[in-house]
Short mmCIF file of C-alpha atoms and ligand atoms in Angstrom, two decimals:
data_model
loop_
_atom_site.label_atom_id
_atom_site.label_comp_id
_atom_site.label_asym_id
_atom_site.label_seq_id
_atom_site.Cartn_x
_atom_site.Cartn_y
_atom_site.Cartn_z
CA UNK Z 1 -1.24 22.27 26.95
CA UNK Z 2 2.49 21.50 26.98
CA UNK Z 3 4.80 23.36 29.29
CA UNK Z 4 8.43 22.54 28.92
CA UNK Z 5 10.62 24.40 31.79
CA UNK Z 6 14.08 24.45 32.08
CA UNK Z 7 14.91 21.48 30.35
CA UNK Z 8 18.69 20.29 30.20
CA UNK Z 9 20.11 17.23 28.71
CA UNK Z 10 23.69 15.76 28.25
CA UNK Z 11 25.44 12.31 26.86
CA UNK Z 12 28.50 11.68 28.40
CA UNK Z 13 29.33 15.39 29.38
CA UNK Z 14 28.35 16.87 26.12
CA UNK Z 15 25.38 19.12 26.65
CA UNK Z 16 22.87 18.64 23.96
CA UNK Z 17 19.88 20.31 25.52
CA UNK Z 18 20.63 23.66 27.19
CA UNK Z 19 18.12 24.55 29.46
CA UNK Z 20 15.07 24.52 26.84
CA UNK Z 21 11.86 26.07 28.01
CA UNK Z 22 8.65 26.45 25.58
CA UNK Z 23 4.79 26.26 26.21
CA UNK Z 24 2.31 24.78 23.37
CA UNK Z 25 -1.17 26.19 23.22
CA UNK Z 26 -3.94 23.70 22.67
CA UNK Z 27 -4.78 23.68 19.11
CA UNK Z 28 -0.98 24.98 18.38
CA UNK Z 29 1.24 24.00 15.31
CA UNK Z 30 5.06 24.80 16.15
CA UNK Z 31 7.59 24.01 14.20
CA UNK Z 32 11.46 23.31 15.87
CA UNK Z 33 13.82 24.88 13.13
CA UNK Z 34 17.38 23.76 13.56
CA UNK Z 35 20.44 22.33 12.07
CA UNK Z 36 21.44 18.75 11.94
CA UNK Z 37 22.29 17.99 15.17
CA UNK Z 38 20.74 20.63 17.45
CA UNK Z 39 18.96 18.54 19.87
CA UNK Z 40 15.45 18.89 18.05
CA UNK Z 41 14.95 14.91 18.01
CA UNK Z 42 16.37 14.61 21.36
CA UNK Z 43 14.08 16.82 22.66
CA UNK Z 44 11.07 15.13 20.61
CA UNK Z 45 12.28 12.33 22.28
CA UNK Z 46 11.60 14.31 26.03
CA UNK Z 47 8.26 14.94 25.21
CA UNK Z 48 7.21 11.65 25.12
CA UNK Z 49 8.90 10.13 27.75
CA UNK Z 50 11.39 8.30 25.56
CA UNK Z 51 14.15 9.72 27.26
CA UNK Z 52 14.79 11.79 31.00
CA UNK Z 53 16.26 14.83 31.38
CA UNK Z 54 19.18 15.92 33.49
CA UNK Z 55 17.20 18.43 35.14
CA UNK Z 56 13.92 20.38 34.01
CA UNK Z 57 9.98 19.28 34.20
CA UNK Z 58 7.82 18.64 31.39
CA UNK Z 59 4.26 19.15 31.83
CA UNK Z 60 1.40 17.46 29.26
CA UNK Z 61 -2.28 18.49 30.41
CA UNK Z 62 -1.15 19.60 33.75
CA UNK Z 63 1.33 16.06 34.24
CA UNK Z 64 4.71 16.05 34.88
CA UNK Z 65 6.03 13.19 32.65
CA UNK Z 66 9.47 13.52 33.11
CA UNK Z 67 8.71 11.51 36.80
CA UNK Z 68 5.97 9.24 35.45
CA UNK Z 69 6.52 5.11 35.51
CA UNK Z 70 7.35 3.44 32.67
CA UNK Z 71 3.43 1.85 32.60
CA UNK Z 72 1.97 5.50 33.32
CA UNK Z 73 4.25 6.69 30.22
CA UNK Z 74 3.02 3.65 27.82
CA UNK Z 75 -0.96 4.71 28.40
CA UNK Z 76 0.19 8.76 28.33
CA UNK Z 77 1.71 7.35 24.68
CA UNK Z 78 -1.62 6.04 23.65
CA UNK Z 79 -3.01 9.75 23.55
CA UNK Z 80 -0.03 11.01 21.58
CA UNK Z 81 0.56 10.47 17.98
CA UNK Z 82 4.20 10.11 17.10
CA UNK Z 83 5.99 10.43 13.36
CA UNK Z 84 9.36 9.31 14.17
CA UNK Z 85 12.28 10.62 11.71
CA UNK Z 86 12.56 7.27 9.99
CA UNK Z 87 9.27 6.48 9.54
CA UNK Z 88 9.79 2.98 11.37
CA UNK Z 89 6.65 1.10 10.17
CA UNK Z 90 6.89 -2.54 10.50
CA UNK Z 91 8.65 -4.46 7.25
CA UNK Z 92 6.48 -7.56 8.05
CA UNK Z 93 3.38 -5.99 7.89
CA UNK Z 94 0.96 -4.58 5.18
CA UNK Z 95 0.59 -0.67 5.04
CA UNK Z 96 -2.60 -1.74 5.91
CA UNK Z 97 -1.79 -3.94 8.71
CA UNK Z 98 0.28 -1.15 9.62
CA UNK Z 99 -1.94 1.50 10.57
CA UNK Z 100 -4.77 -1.18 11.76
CA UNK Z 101 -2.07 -2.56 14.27
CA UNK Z 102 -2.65 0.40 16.78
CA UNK Z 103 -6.10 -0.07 16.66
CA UNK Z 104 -5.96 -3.69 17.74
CA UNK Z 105 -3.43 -2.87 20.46
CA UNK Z 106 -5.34 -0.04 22.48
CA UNK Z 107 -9.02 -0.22 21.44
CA UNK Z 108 -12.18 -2.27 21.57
CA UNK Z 109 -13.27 -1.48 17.71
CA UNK Z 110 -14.67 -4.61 15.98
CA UNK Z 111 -12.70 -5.28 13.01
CA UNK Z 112 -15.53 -3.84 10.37
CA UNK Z 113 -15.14 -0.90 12.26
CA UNK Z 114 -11.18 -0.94 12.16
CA UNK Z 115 -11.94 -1.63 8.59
CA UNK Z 116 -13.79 1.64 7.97
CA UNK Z 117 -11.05 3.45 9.59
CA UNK Z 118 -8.43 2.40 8.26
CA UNK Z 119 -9.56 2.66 4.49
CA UNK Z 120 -10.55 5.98 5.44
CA UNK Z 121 -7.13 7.06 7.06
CA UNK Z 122 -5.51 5.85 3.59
CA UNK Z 123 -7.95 7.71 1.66
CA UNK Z 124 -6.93 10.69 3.63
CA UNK Z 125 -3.34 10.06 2.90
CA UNK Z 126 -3.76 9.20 -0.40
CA UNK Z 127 -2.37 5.88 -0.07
CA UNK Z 128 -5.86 4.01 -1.19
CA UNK Z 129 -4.57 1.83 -3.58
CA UNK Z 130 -1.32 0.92 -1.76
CA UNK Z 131 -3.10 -0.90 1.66
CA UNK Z 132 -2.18 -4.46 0.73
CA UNK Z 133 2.14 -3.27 -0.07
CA UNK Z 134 4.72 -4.06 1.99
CA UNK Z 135 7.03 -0.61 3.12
CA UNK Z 136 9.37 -2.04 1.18
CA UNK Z 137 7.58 -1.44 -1.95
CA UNK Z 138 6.65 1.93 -1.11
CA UNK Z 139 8.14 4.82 -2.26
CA UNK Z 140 10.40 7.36 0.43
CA UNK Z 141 7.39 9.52 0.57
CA UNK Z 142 4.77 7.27 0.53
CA UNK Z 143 6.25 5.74 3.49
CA UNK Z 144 6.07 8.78 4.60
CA UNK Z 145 2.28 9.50 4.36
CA UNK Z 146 1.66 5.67 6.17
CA UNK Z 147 3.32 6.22 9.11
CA UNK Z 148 1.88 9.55 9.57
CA UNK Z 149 -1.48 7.42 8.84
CA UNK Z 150 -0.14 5.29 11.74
CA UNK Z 151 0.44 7.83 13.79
CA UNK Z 152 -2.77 9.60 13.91
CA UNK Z 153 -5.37 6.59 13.54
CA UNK Z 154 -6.00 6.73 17.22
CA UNK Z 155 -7.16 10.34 16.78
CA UNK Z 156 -4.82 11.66 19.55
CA UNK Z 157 -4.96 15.43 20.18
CA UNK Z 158 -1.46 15.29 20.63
CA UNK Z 159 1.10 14.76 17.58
CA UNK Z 160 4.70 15.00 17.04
CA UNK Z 161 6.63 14.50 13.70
CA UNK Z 162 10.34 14.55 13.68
CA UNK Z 163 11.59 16.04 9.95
CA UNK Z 164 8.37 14.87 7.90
CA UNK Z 165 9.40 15.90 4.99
CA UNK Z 166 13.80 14.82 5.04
CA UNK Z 167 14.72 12.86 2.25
CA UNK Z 168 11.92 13.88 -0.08
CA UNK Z 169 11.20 16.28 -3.38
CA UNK Z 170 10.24 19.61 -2.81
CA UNK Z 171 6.53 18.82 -4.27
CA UNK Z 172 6.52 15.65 -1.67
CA UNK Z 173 7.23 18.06 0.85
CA UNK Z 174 4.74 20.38 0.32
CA UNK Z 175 2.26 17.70 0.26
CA UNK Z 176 3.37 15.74 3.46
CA UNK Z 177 3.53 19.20 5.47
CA UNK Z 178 0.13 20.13 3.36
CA UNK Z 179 -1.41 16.73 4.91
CA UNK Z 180 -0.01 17.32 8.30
CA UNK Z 181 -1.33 20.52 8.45
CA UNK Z 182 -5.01 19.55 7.56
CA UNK Z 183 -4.89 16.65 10.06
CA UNK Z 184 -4.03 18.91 12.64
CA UNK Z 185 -6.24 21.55 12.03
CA UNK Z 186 -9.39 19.53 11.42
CA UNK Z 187 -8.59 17.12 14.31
CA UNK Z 188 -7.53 20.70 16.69
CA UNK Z 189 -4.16 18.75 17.46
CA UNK Z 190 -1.62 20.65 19.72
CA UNK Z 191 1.19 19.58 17.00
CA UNK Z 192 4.77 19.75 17.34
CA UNK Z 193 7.20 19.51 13.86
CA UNK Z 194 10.82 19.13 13.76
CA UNK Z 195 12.20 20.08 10.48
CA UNK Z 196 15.41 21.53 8.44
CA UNK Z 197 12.59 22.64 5.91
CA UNK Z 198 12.60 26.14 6.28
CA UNK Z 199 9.30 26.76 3.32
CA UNK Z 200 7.29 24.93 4.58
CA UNK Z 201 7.42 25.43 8.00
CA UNK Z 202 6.91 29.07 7.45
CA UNK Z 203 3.85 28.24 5.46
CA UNK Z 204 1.96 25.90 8.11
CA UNK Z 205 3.37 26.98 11.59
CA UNK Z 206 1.80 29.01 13.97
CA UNK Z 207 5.08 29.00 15.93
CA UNK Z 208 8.28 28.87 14.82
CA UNK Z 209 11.06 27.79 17.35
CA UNK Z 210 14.46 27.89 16.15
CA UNK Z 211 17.40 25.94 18.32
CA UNK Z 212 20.80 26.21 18.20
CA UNK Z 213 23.23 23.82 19.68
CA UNK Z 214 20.64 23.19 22.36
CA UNK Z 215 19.53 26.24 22.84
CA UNK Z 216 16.32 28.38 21.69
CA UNK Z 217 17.33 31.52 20.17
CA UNK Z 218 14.56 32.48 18.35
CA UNK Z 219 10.59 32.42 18.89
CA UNK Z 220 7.84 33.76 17.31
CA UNK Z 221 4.96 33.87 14.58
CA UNK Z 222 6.47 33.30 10.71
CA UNK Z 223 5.97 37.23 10.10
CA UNK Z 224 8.07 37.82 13.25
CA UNK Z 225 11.10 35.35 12.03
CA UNK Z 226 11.44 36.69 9.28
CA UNK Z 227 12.12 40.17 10.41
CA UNK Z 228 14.13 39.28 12.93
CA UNK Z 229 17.66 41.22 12.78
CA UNK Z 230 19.65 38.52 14.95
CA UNK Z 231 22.72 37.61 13.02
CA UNK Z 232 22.07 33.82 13.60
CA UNK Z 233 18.87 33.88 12.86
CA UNK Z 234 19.24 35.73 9.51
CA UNK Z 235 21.90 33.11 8.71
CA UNK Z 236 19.96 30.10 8.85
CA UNK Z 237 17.27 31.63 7.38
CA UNK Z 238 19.51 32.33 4.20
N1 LIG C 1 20.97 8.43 22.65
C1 LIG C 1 21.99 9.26 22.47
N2 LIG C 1 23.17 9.05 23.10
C2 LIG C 1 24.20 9.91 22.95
N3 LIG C 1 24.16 11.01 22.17
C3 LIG C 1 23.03 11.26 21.52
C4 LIG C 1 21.89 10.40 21.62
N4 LIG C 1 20.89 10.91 20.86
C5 LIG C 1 21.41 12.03 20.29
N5 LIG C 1 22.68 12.25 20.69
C6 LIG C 1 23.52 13.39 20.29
O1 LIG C 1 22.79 14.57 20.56
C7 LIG C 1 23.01 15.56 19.56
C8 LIG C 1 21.67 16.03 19.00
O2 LIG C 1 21.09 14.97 18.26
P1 LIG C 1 19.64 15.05 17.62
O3 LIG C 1 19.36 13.72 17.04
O4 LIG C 1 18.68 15.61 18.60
O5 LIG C 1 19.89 16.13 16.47
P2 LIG C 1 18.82 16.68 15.42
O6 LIG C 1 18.72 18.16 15.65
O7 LIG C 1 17.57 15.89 15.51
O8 LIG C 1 19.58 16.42 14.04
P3 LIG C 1 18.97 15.98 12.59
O9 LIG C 1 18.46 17.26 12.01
O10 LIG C 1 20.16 15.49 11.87
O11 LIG C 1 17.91 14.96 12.80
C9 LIG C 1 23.92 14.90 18.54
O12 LIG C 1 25.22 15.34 18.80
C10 LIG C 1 23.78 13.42 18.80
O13 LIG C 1 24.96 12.74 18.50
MG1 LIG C 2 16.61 14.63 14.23
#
């Protein structure tokens, strides 16, 4: 469970977070609608401790993180899976290498065991043939599909992915959201998507969350969205 309460953030007097407050079920898929620029990877950013609020509490499982150390907040990251908007996989690693590296870092598997896993993380992704590539010889979306492999080898129940699918095709975005939806449903992840990708996060959301400058203005199921008569709702839905 994630309960986000009053959360307010500026830079240098400009207020980028307006008092944000939003609870995630367990088991929930949400996705954070908004325009370039509306806070939603700042406020990704909250969640996982990456950056403290102004004011405001964020609770994950019943912890406050926004007061946790900095070595509480590296083992709380452990249990979360995290898609960051650029991908940011290592260039001096295999794709392989890549998603075995947290793995080594925070558990005791023997390396035929990593092995297993991680062949059958790129299966999932797709990426089977593509273990022993460098990132730069991927393609946008196929870096796309290894760091979300990254990102959920440790089998957190927790995941967040800032804008998944920006910079790719419409079919590549269908599959990456496709893919981030099964992961999350068959691993019951309470998942949490930023995106400008209006289709598709009407197709896999439970939630949808929609912030403006800062500020939620709209929250509901899809169905709901959609019939919502609020002028700047029904514009950025256009
Ligand atoms: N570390 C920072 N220091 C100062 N200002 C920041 C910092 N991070 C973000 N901002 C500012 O906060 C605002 C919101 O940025 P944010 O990255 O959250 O937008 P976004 O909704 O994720 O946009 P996009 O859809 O383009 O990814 C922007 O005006 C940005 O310049
Ligand atoms: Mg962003």
């Amino acid at each position: 469970m994630i309960k986000v309460a009053n959360l307010k953030k500026s830079f240098t007097g400009q207020a980028v977070l307006r008092d944000i407050s939003l609870n995630v079920a367990p088991g929930e898929l949400i996705v954070i609608l908004g325009e370039s620029g509306s806070g939603k990877s700042v406020f990704l950013q909250h969640l996982i401790g990456l950056l403290k609020p102004d004011s405001g509490s964020i609770e994950i499982d019943g912890v406050d993180i926004t007061t946790l150390s900095e070595r509480k907040l590296l083992k709380l990251r452990k249990n979360i899976g995290y898609l960051f908007q650029e991908g940011a996989l290592y260039d001096f690693m295999t794709v392989y290498e890549n998603i075995a590296f947290p793995l080594h870092e925070h558990t005791r598997l023997r390396l035929k065991e990593i092995k297993e896993k991680v062949l059958n993380i790129l299966k999932l992704v797709g990426l089977e043939k593509a273990g022993m590539k460098f990132p730069s010889e991927l393609s946008g979306g196929m870096r796309k599909r290894a760091a979300l492999a990254r990102s959920v080898v440790l089998d957190s129940k927790i995941l967040f992915c800032d804008e998944p699918t920006s910079g790719l095709d419409p079919k590549k975005s269908k599959e990456i959201s496709d893919l981030i939806n099964d992961i999350s449903r068959r691993s019951k992840c309470t998942t949490v998507i930023t995106s400008h990708d209006i289709y598709n996060s009407f197709r896999i959301a439970d939630r949808l969350v929609l912030i403006d400058h800062g500020q939620i203005i709209a929250r509901g199921k899809p169905e709901e969205i959609e019939l919502s008569s609020d002028p700047k709702v029904k514009e950025f839905l256009i």
